[in-house]
């Protein structure tokens, strides 16, 4: 399949983004949008949407392993400035980010915060031209909130991740399906009957755990947040420390957004033949460096590296980089349809509104509009509040 075919397949299954594209008309004419996203087919449909709305777009990847080169080529063939390349070094990664910034964007679309960070740290001369940005993922939003807390964020950013039509679907059902899709297609191994350890019970962890259960695994959750740990327990999962889970798990998946979640001391305790995968944005959750410094490795299958430790074989998938994109195609198309519709509408919102520096939620009307468009595309109609119900909901005198 060529990059163009992949893009066309995705576009065919993105009715919400197609409707948004019609609404945008030429509202982005004269704007340059600089993007760092996972360059694969759904992202290309978002790029097409912004281009159709009149924007000039420059894009690169937001992870060294997530770019699909055939899609990047197809974008270039359509005249988009695309600098993404799969398997780039860290140096090449930041070179490409800087090439996007050379286009002097008015609006930035980021996934993970590397583009916004580079702007503030190394390309400060461009800051005054930036109207604002959007951020796609939980990790990036956390980073931006920390920047704003420290008084360092110099333009407004809309946290697309925090839209209900994003995290409830993309983080939960998207990560839930795409993580398993990638692990299964990469290893061709059975999940039923295995013990799966999911680190983190945020929206991504919930999705991964839910689908592991559906595939017939026994699921263990590890958590640091007592409320989430309790929630996992009452959702019917076993909850324990990673130290204990290390001894019994067959497949380990990190979804925390934090570093050093699976450390050498854990790996030392693991059984022969376990699989390690990370579904978080950055490759910091599994301490791959210590693993490399301790054990010899060899590639045993595409995207599978075998380490031998104390005579036990440990299989690391996709170098510990986000597995669903590094070893798969990312989230299902219908899920990204909603996430990227939020993105497109938020880009227009930034173009049309003057906001001061800070991290903003997606405006409620955009979130609900995306939900309504999705319901329309599914042929689902829902009830409306009657005037009496509206009045009742705003009334505090009425009780028993
Ligand atoms: N495809 C494009 N962007 C993605 C993301 N942030 N997560 C999963 N799949 C994607």
Coordinates of C-alpha atoms in Angstrom, one line a residue, residues 171 175 198-210 221 255:
X171 CA -6.7 8.0 25.2
X175 CA -4.7 3.5 23.1
X198 CA -0.4 -2.3 33.1
X199 CA 1.5 0.5 34.8
X200 CA -0.7 3.5 35.3
X201 CA -4.5 3.7 35.4
X202 CA -5.1 7.0 33.7
X203 CA -7.4 7.0 30.6
X204 CA -4.7 5.2 28.5
X205 CA -4.1 2.6 31.2
X206 CA -7.8 2.0 31.5
X207 CA -8.1 1.3 27.8
X208 CA -5.1 -1.0 27.7
X209 CA -6.4 -2.9 30.7
X210 CA -9.9 -3.2 29.4
X221 CA -2.5 -2.7 37.6
X255 CA 1.2 4.1 30.4

